[in-house]
PDB file of C-alpha atoms in Angstrom:
ATOM      1  CA  UNK A1332    -135.624 -40.279 -18.918  1.00 60.00           C
ATOM      2  CA  UNK A1333    -133.462 -37.577 -16.790  1.00 69.00           C
ATOM      3  CA  UNK A1334    -132.600 -37.218 -13.611  1.00 80.00           C
ATOM      4  CA  UNK A1335    -134.414 -34.330 -11.682  1.00 85.00           C
ATOM      5  CA  UNK A1336    -133.457 -33.198  -8.296  1.00 87.00           C
ATOM      6  CA  UNK A1337    -136.235 -31.854  -5.268  1.00 88.00           C
ATOM      7  CA  UNK A1338    -135.940 -28.193  -7.105  1.00 87.00           C
ATOM      8  CA  UNK A1339    -135.967 -29.147 -10.418  1.00 88.00           C
ATOM      9  CA  UNK A1340    -139.286 -30.735 -10.163  1.00 91.00           C
ATOM     10  CA  UNK A1341    -140.576 -27.779  -8.735  1.00 91.00           C
ATOM     11  CA  UNK A1342    -139.610 -25.548 -11.400  1.00 88.00           C
ATOM     12  CA  UNK A1343    -140.609 -27.120 -13.462  1.00 92.00           C
ATOM     13  CA  UNK A1344    -143.873 -27.769 -12.065  1.00 94.00           C
ATOM     14  CA  UNK A1345    -144.463 -23.276 -11.396  1.00 89.00           C
ATOM     15  CA  UNK A1346    -142.979 -22.756 -15.223  1.00 90.00           C
ATOM     16  CA  UNK A1347    -146.212 -25.005 -16.129  1.00 95.00           C
ATOM     17  CA  UNK A1348    -148.727 -22.912 -13.865  1.00 93.00           C
ATOM     18  CA  UNK A1349    -146.696 -20.157 -15.741  1.00 88.00           C
ATOM     19  CA  UNK A1350    -147.745 -21.785 -19.185  1.00 93.00           C
ATOM     20  CA  UNK A1351    -151.138 -21.657 -18.212  1.00 92.00           C
ATOM     21  CA  UNK A1352    -150.896 -18.132 -17.436  1.00 90.00           C
ATOM     22  CA  UNK A1353    -149.289 -17.045 -19.870  1.00 86.00           C
ATOM     23  CA  UNK A1354    -151.858 -18.183 -22.479  1.00 90.00           C
ATOM     24  CA  UNK A1355    -155.325 -16.525 -20.731  1.00 88.00           C
ATOM     25  CA  UNK A1356    -153.425 -13.840 -19.587  1.00 82.00           C
ATOM     26  CA  UNK A1357    -150.478 -12.618 -20.112  1.00 79.00           C
ATOM     27  CA  UNK A1358    -148.763 -13.548 -23.045  1.00 76.00           C
ATOM     28  CA  UNK A1359    -144.639 -12.871 -23.260  1.00 70.00           C
ATOM     29  CA  UNK A1360    -144.381 -15.025 -19.773  1.00 76.00           C
ATOM     30  CA  UNK A1361    -143.435 -17.689 -21.991  1.00 76.00           C
ATOM     31  CA  UNK A1362    -139.865 -16.718 -22.512  1.00 73.00           C
ATOM     32  CA  UNK A1363    -139.430 -17.215 -18.944  1.00 75.00           C
ATOM     33  CA  UNK A1364    -140.817 -20.755 -18.904  1.00 82.00           C
ATOM     34  CA  UNK A1365    -138.074 -21.335 -21.974  1.00 79.00           C
ATOM     35  CA  UNK A1366    -135.235 -19.760 -20.398  1.00 74.00           C
ATOM     36  CA  UNK A1367    -136.185 -22.059 -17.006  1.00 79.00           C
ATOM     37  CA  UNK A1368    -136.742 -25.267 -18.701  1.00 83.00           C
ATOM     38  CA  UNK A1369    -133.534 -25.085 -20.838  1.00 77.00           C
ATOM     39  CA  UNK A1370    -131.441 -24.501 -17.563  1.00 75.00           C
ATOM     40  CA  UNK A1371    -133.647 -28.040 -16.156  1.00 83.00           C
ATOM     41  CA  UNK A1372    -132.871 -29.991 -19.351  1.00 82.00           C
ATOM     42  CA  UNK A1373    -130.229 -29.835 -22.324  1.00 77.00           C
ATOM     43  CA  UNK A1374    -131.439 -26.834 -24.033  1.00 71.00           C
ATOM     44  CA  UNK A1375    -132.268 -28.814 -27.263  1.00 76.00           C
ATOM     45  CA  UNK A1376    -133.760 -31.329 -25.849  1.00 82.00           C
ATOM     46  CA  UNK A1377    -136.004 -28.618 -23.181  1.00 83.00           C
ATOM     47  CA  UNK A1378    -137.881 -28.063 -26.864  1.00 85.00           C
ATOM     48  CA  UNK A1379    -139.805 -30.469 -27.401  1.00 90.00           C
ATOM     49  CA  UNK A1380    -141.203 -30.820 -23.229  1.00 93.00           C
ATOM     50  CA  UNK A1381    -142.520 -27.532 -23.663  1.00 92.00           C
ATOM     51  CA  UNK A1382    -144.117 -27.554 -26.880  1.00 94.00           C
ATOM     52  CA  UNK A1383    -147.089 -30.148 -25.946  1.00 95.00           C
ATOM     53  CA  UNK A1384    -147.501 -28.246 -22.350  1.00 95.00           C
ATOM     54  CA  UNK A1385    -148.166 -24.859 -24.534  1.00 95.00           C
ATOM     55  CA  UNK A1386    -150.451 -26.929 -26.949  1.00 96.00           C
ATOM     56  CA  UNK A1387    -152.399 -28.313 -23.913  1.00 96.00           C
ATOM     57  CA  UNK A1388    -153.043 -24.285 -22.496  1.00 95.00           C
ATOM     58  CA  UNK A1389    -153.482 -23.316 -25.975  1.00 94.00           C
ATOM     59  CA  UNK A1390    -156.553 -25.635 -26.443  1.00 95.00           C
ATOM     60  CA  UNK A1391    -157.736 -24.262 -22.786  1.00 94.00           C
ATOM     61  CA  UNK A1392    -157.207 -20.714 -24.727  1.00 93.00           C
ATOM     62  CA  UNK A1393    -158.899 -21.038 -27.605  1.00 94.00           C
ATOM     63  CA  UNK A1394    -161.970 -22.410 -26.289  1.00 93.00           C
ATOM     64  CA  UNK A1395    -162.356 -19.966 -23.746  1.00 91.00           C
ATOM     65  CA  UNK A1396    -161.004 -17.124 -25.812  1.00 90.00           C
ATOM     66  CA  UNK A1397    -162.931 -18.077 -29.431  1.00 86.00           C
ATOM     67  CA  UNK A1398    -164.687 -14.900 -29.563  1.00 86.00           C
ATOM     68  CA  UNK A1399    -162.284 -12.895 -29.430  1.00 88.00           C
ATOM     69  CA  UNK A1400    -159.898 -12.761 -32.571  1.00 90.00           C
ATOM     70  CA  UNK A1401    -158.870 -11.207 -35.999  1.00 89.00           C
ATOM     71  CA  UNK A1402    -159.012 -13.614 -38.414  1.00 92.00           C
ATOM     72  CA  UNK A1403    -157.326 -10.909 -41.033  1.00 89.00           C
ATOM     73  CA  UNK A1404    -154.650 -10.645 -38.822  1.00 88.00           C
ATOM     74  CA  UNK A1405    -154.148 -14.564 -38.769  1.00 91.00           C
ATOM     75  CA  UNK A1406    -154.179 -14.648 -42.814  1.00 91.00           C
ATOM     76  CA  UNK A1407    -152.334 -12.326 -43.443  1.00 91.00           C
ATOM     77  CA  UNK A1408    -149.397 -13.658 -41.414  1.00 91.00           C
ATOM     78  CA  UNK A1409    -150.038 -17.322 -42.570  1.00 90.00           C
ATOM     79  CA  UNK A1410    -147.927 -17.530 -45.427  1.00 92.00           C
ATOM     80  CA  UNK A1411    -144.923 -15.703 -43.912  1.00 95.00           C
ATOM     81  CA  UNK A1412    -144.989 -17.825 -40.567  1.00 95.00           C
ATOM     82  CA  UNK A1413    -145.526 -21.110 -43.145  1.00 94.00           C
ATOM     83  CA  UNK A1414    -141.591 -19.951 -44.432  1.00 94.00           C
ATOM     84  CA  UNK A1415    -140.373 -18.848 -40.532  1.00 93.00           C
ATOM     85  CA  UNK A1416    -141.121 -22.559 -38.961  1.00 94.00           C
ATOM     86  CA  UNK A1417    -139.669 -23.940 -42.604  1.00 93.00           C
ATOM     87  CA  UNK A1418    -136.436 -22.029 -42.022  1.00 90.00           C
ATOM     88  CA  UNK A1419    -136.172 -22.857 -37.949  1.00 88.00           C
ATOM     89  CA  UNK A1420    -136.710 -26.641 -39.121  1.00 90.00           C
ATOM     90  CA  UNK A1421    -133.552 -26.642 -41.553  1.00 89.00           C
ATOM     91  CA  UNK A1422    -131.651 -24.323 -38.715  1.00 82.00           C
ATOM     92  CA  UNK A1423    -132.816 -27.169 -36.435  1.00 81.00           C
ATOM     93  CA  UNK A1424    -131.657 -30.445 -38.185  1.00 81.00           C
ATOM     94  CA  UNK A1425    -127.917 -29.110 -39.043  1.00 79.00           C
ATOM     95  CA  UNK A1426    -127.159 -26.356 -35.704  1.00 69.00           C
ATOM     96  CA  UNK A1427    -126.957 -27.940 -32.784  1.00 60.00           C
ATOM     97  CA  UNK A1428    -125.844 -24.979 -31.032  1.00 62.00           C
ATOM     98  CA  UNK A1429    -128.725 -22.317 -30.400  1.00 61.00           C
ATOM     99  CA  UNK A1430    -126.777 -19.471 -29.117  1.00 68.00           C
ATOM    100  CA  UNK A1431    -125.891 -17.931 -31.961  1.00 68.00           C
ATOM    101  CA  UNK A1432    -129.943 -17.963 -33.258  1.00 62.00           C
ATOM    102  CA  UNK A1433    -130.959 -16.401 -29.595  1.00 65.00           C
ATOM    103  CA  UNK A1434    -128.572 -13.782 -29.460  1.00 74.00           C
ATOM    104  CA  UNK A1435    -130.137 -12.635 -32.868  1.00 69.00           C
ATOM    105  CA  UNK A1436    -133.374 -12.702 -31.705  1.00 64.00           C
ATOM    106  CA  UNK A1437    -132.577 -10.930 -28.280  1.00 70.00           C
ATOM    107  CA  UNK A1438    -131.505  -8.020 -30.400  1.00 75.00           C
ATOM    108  CA  UNK A1439    -134.487  -8.098 -32.773  1.00 70.00           C
ATOM    109  CA  UNK A1440    -136.955  -8.081 -30.618  1.00 67.00           C
ATOM    110  CA  UNK A1441    -135.172  -4.999 -28.466  1.00 76.00           C
ATOM    111  CA  UNK A1442    -135.705  -2.895 -31.858  1.00 74.00           C
ATOM    112  CA  UNK A1443    -138.687  -3.602 -32.868  1.00 67.00           C
ATOM    113  CA  UNK A1444    -139.157  -2.749 -28.723  1.00 69.00           C
ATOM    114  CA  UNK A1445    -137.641   0.731 -29.244  1.00 72.00           C
ATOM    115  CA  UNK A1446    -139.460   1.559 -32.114  1.00 65.00           C
ATOM    116  CA  UNK A1447    -143.309   0.717 -30.515  1.00 61.00           C
ATOM    117  CA  UNK A1448    -142.004   2.676 -27.520  1.00 67.00           C
ATOM    118  CA  UNK A1449    -141.369   6.131 -29.699  1.00 64.00           C
ATOM    119  CA  UNK A1450    -144.530   5.363 -31.481  1.00 58.00           C
ATOM    120  CA  UNK A1451    -146.413   5.105 -28.279  1.00 60.00           C
ATOM    121  CA  UNK A1452    -144.447   8.052 -26.573  1.00 63.00           C
ATOM    122  CA  UNK A1453    -144.119  10.568 -29.936  1.00 54.00           C
ATOM    123  CA  UNK A1454    -146.478   9.412 -32.705  1.00 53.00           C
ATOM    124  CA  UNK A1455    -143.959   9.947 -35.238  1.00 48.00           C
ATOM    125  CA  UNK A1456    -146.226   9.566 -38.380  1.00 51.00           C
ATOM    126  CA  UNK A1457    -143.725   7.809 -40.096  1.00 44.00           C
ATOM    127  CA  UNK A1458    -143.721   5.200 -36.830  1.00 48.00           C
ATOM    128  CA  UNK A1459    -148.029   4.829 -37.522  1.00 54.00           C
ATOM    129  CA  UNK A1460    -147.316   3.738 -41.123  1.00 55.00           C
ATOM    130  CA  UNK A1461    -145.057   0.905 -39.593  1.00 60.00           C
ATOM    131  CA  UNK A1462    -147.896  -1.775 -38.624  1.00 63.00           C
ATOM    132  CA  UNK A1463    -150.256  -1.280 -41.595  1.00 64.00           C
ATOM    133  CA  UNK A1464    -147.330  -2.253 -44.203  1.00 77.00           C
ATOM    134  CA  UNK A1465    -147.148  -5.267 -46.236  1.00 83.00           C
ATOM    135  CA  UNK A1466    -143.176  -5.481 -45.251  1.00 85.00           C
ATOM    136  CA  UNK A1467    -143.666  -4.779 -41.237  1.00 84.00           C
ATOM    137  CA  UNK A1468    -146.543  -8.196 -41.481  1.00 87.00           C
ATOM    138  CA  UNK A1469    -144.375 -10.520 -43.586  1.00 91.00           C
ATOM    139  CA  UNK A1470    -141.034  -9.413 -40.970  1.00 88.00           C
ATOM    140  CA  UNK A1471    -142.807  -9.880 -37.642  1.00 88.00           C
ATOM    141  CA  UNK A1472    -144.917 -12.862 -39.602  1.00 91.00           C
ATOM    142  CA  UNK A1473    -141.192 -15.015 -40.566  1.00 93.00           C
ATOM    143  CA  UNK A1474    -139.522 -14.068 -37.464  1.00 89.00           C
ATOM    144  CA  UNK A1475    -142.281 -15.564 -35.705  1.00 90.00           C
ATOM    145  CA  UNK A1476    -142.335 -19.024 -37.840  1.00 93.00           C
ATOM    146  CA  UNK A1477    -138.152 -18.929 -36.880  1.00 90.00           C
ATOM    147  CA  UNK A1478    -138.834 -17.893 -33.156  1.00 84.00           C
ATOM    148  CA  UNK A1479    -141.578 -20.525 -32.473  1.00 88.00           C
ATOM    149  CA  UNK A1480    -139.921 -22.958 -34.440  1.00 89.00           C
ATOM    150  CA  UNK A1481    -136.307 -22.692 -32.501  1.00 82.00           C
ATOM    151  CA  UNK A1482    -136.972 -22.044 -28.815  1.00 78.00           C
ATOM    152  CA  UNK A1483    -140.812 -21.761 -28.556  1.00 83.00           C
ATOM    153  CA  UNK A1484    -139.582 -17.741 -28.185  1.00 76.00           C
ATOM    154  CA  UNK A1485    -141.879 -15.741 -29.818  1.00 80.00           C
ATOM    155  CA  UNK A1486    -143.810 -14.475 -27.703  1.00 79.00           C
ATOM    156  CA  UNK A1487    -142.582 -11.409 -27.672  1.00 76.00           C
ATOM    157  CA  UNK A1488    -142.271 -11.076 -31.011  1.00 81.00           C
ATOM    158  CA  UNK A1489    -146.276 -11.654 -31.458  1.00 85.00           C
ATOM    159  CA  UNK A1490    -146.645  -9.145 -28.720  1.00 81.00           C
ATOM    160  CA  UNK A1491    -144.553  -6.411 -30.165  1.00 79.00           C
ATOM    161  CA  UNK A1492    -146.791  -7.288 -33.485  1.00 85.00           C
ATOM    162  CA  UNK A1493    -150.252  -7.171 -31.076  1.00 85.00           C
ATOM    163  CA  UNK A1494    -149.667  -4.515 -29.895  1.00 79.00           C
ATOM    164  CA  UNK A1495    -148.680  -2.553 -32.625  1.00 80.00           C
ATOM    165  CA  UNK A1496    -151.489  -3.132 -34.705  1.00 82.00           C
ATOM    166  CA  UNK A1497    -153.612  -2.053 -31.498  1.00 80.00           C
ATOM    167  CA  UNK A1498    -155.774  -5.356 -30.772  1.00 84.00           C
ATOM    168  CA  UNK A1499    -157.969  -5.280 -27.079  1.00 85.00           C
ATOM    169  CA  UNK A1500    -156.387  -6.695 -24.800  1.00 84.00           C
ATOM    170  CA  UNK A1501    -159.408  -9.696 -24.938  1.00 87.00           C
ATOM    171  CA  UNK A1502    -158.665  -9.570 -28.942  1.00 90.00           C
ATOM    172  CA  UNK A1503    -154.757  -9.693 -28.547  1.00 88.00           C
ATOM    173  CA  UNK A1504    -155.053 -12.344 -25.964  1.00 90.00           C
ATOM    174  CA  UNK A1505    -157.501 -14.723 -28.446  1.00 91.00           C
ATOM    175  CA  UNK A1506    -155.595 -13.993 -31.802  1.00 92.00           C
ATOM    176  CA  UNK A1507    -151.960 -15.030 -30.245  1.00 91.00           C
ATOM    177  CA  UNK A1508    -154.504 -18.592 -28.956  1.00 92.00           C
ATOM    178  CA  UNK A1509    -154.891 -18.911 -32.137  1.00 94.00           C
ATOM    179  CA  UNK A1510    -151.803 -18.424 -33.320  1.00 93.00           C
ATOM    180  CA  UNK A1511    -149.959 -20.315 -31.116  1.00 93.00           C
ATOM    181  CA  UNK A1512    -152.439 -23.645 -31.714  1.00 94.00           C
ATOM    182  CA  UNK A1513    -152.613 -23.193 -35.150  1.00 93.00           C
ATOM    183  CA  UNK A1514    -148.591 -23.040 -35.287  1.00 94.00           C
ATOM    184  CA  UNK A1515    -147.590 -24.942 -32.824  1.00 94.00           C
ATOM    185  CA  UNK A1516    -149.550 -27.922 -33.448  1.00 95.00           C
ATOM    186  CA  UNK A1517    -147.250 -27.564 -36.986  1.00 93.00           C
ATOM    187  CA  UNK A1518    -144.654 -27.990 -34.817  1.00 94.00           C
ATOM    188  CA  UNK A1519    -145.218 -31.297 -33.682  1.00 95.00           C
ATOM    189  CA  UNK A1520    -144.649 -33.728 -36.372  1.00 94.00           C
ATOM    190  CA  UNK A1521    -141.432 -31.887 -37.282  1.00 92.00           C
ATOM    191  CA  UNK A1522    -140.043 -32.112 -34.332  1.00 93.00           C
ATOM    192  CA  UNK A1523    -141.236 -35.756 -33.486  1.00 94.00           C
ATOM    193  CA  UNK A1524    -138.563 -36.144 -37.228  1.00 92.00           C
ATOM    194  CA  UNK A1525    -136.088 -34.425 -35.213  1.00 88.00           C
ATOM    195  CA  UNK A1526    -136.321 -36.515 -32.081  1.00 89.00           C
ATOM    196  CA  UNK A1527    -137.031 -34.025 -29.818  1.00 89.00           C
ATOM    197  CA  UNK A1528    -140.807 -35.227 -28.536  1.00 93.00           C
ATOM    198  CA  UNK A1529    -140.592 -38.859 -28.003  1.00 92.00           C
ATOM    199  CA  UNK A1530    -143.181 -41.579 -25.870  1.00 92.00           C
ATOM    200  CA  UNK A1531    -141.188 -40.567 -22.463  1.00 91.00           C
ATOM    201  CA  UNK A1532    -141.252 -36.733 -23.305  1.00 92.00           C
ATOM    202  CA  UNK A1533    -144.900 -36.932 -23.528  1.00 93.00           C
ATOM    203  CA  UNK A1534    -145.246 -39.280 -20.398  1.00 92.00           C
ATOM    204  CA  UNK A1535    -143.761 -36.714 -18.528  1.00 91.00           C
ATOM    205  CA  UNK A1536    -145.894 -33.895 -19.953  1.00 93.00           C
ATOM    206  CA  UNK A1537    -148.846 -36.310 -18.803  1.00 93.00           C
ATOM    207  CA  UNK A1538    -148.463 -35.910 -15.324  1.00 93.00           C
ATOM    208  CA  UNK A1539    -148.282 -31.842 -15.643  1.00 95.00           C
ATOM    209  CA  UNK A1540    -151.679 -31.173 -16.761  1.00 95.00           C
ATOM    210  CA  UNK A1541    -153.161 -30.528 -13.902  1.00 96.00           C
ATOM    211  CA  UNK A1542    -150.640 -27.780 -13.161  1.00 96.00           C
ATOM    212  CA  UNK A1543    -151.130 -25.972 -16.607  1.00 96.00           C
ATOM    213  CA  UNK A1544    -154.982 -25.795 -15.685  1.00 96.00           C
ATOM    214  CA  UNK A1545    -154.181 -24.260 -12.703  1.00 95.00           C
ATOM    215  CA  UNK A1546    -152.048 -21.505 -14.573  1.00 93.00           C
ATOM    216  CA  UNK A1547    -154.888 -21.528 -16.818  1.00 94.00           C
ATOM    217  CA  UNK A1548    -157.817 -20.528 -14.527  1.00 94.00           C
ATOM    218  CA  UNK A1549    -155.533 -17.769 -13.035  1.00 91.00           C
ATOM    219  CA  UNK A1550    -154.875 -16.249 -16.075  1.00 89.00           C
ATOM    220  CA  UNK A1551    -158.741 -15.936 -17.427  1.00 90.00           C
ATOM    221  CA  UNK A1552    -158.942 -14.360 -13.537  1.00 90.00           C
ATOM    222  CA  UNK A1553    -156.353 -12.268 -14.081  1.00 84.00           C
ATOM    223  CA  UNK A1554    -156.659 -10.984 -17.344  1.00 82.00           C
ATOM    224  CA  UNK A1555    -159.875  -8.999 -16.656  1.00 83.00           C
ATOM    225  CA  UNK A1556    -158.306  -7.205 -13.015  1.00 85.00           C
ATOM    226  CA  UNK A1557    -155.970  -5.393 -15.616  1.00 82.00           C
ATOM    227  CA  UNK A1558    -156.952  -2.341 -17.409  1.00 84.00           C
ATOM    228  CA  UNK A1559    -156.165  -2.130 -21.350  1.00 72.00           C
ATOM    229  CA  UNK A1560    -152.873   0.478 -20.854  1.00 77.00           C
ATOM    230  CA  UNK A1561    -151.220  -1.240 -18.358  1.00 82.00           C
ATOM    231  CA  UNK A1562    -151.903  -4.530 -19.565  1.00 78.00           C
ATOM    232  CA  UNK A1563    -149.840  -2.606 -22.575  1.00 71.00           C
ATOM    233  CA  UNK A1564    -147.285  -1.772 -20.061  1.00 78.00           C
ATOM    234  CA  UNK A1565    -147.008  -5.323 -18.619  1.00 77.00           C
ATOM    235  CA  UNK A1566    -146.226  -7.205 -21.809  1.00 73.00           C
ATOM    236  CA  UNK A1567    -143.811  -4.676 -23.241  1.00 72.00           C
ATOM    237  CA  UNK A1568    -141.778  -4.582 -19.692  1.00 77.00           C
ATOM    238  CA  UNK A1569    -141.675  -8.544 -19.601  1.00 74.00           C
ATOM    239  CA  UNK A1570    -141.106  -8.704 -23.144  1.00 71.00           C
ATOM    240  CA  UNK A1571    -137.433  -6.215 -22.235  1.00 76.00           C
ATOM    241  CA  UNK A1572    -136.981  -8.602 -20.213  1.00 75.00           C
ATOM    242  CA  UNK A1573    -137.326 -11.756 -22.441  1.00 68.00           C
ATOM    243  CA  UNK A1574    -135.276 -10.301 -24.586  1.00 71.00           C
ATOM    244  CA  UNK A1575    -131.787  -9.091 -22.387  1.00 79.00           C
ATOM    245  CA  UNK A1576    -133.126 -12.537 -21.309  1.00 71.00           C
ATOM    246  CA  UNK A1577    -131.919 -14.234 -25.085  1.00 68.00           C
ATOM    247  CA  UNK A1578    -128.797 -11.521 -24.690  1.00 76.00           C
ATOM    248  CA  UNK A1579    -127.603 -12.467 -21.469  1.00 76.00           C
ATOM    249  CA  UNK A1580    -128.264 -16.450 -21.241  1.00 63.00           C
TER     250      UNK A1580
END
């Protein structure tokens, strides 16, 4: 399907491990995987290759963190996410280049991060009210659906949202796991229709399953070792990296 060098293969296996870790330990690592895979494969095709890898890790995460989930948050996001998914599908259908989208997403992520940091550092009352507002849920849900559709890049958006509503780290991971498993399964027929998932790409995914499982194990073991405050800081730093990576790609 694709001609890969030895270095490419090593990087792909590393990405599979990082996907596992991102789903059970450090969610925003996923944006690094998106960037690396887009440098190995054609950017558009890479999102179809990555999706089954994400779903594999999602299943492990949902199984392990099945009791740590905030269902109210998930259901409040659902209608907005579906709208974002549909918008992203239309864009992928008509537009081949994803560069303008990456720039817009990078700017949005950095703006949301700035608001979150302001809220945590200075505790402005008007910022404290933002996470509880319906418009915030609507905007974040739509952005999450759109970004996951066009580039499997909703990790920083969801990280900012879940941090903003102050979920504990296990509930953070469990709620995120259910969210991404649901939306990623919805995306499968859309990606098949766009020709981004084929028998060849699925066969390629299959040999990466052991590396993905290894990553999920590392994430599960690593998460309890991180204090809540440090967990929040790490997530914010990785989200900052993701935002700048989208801008400078």
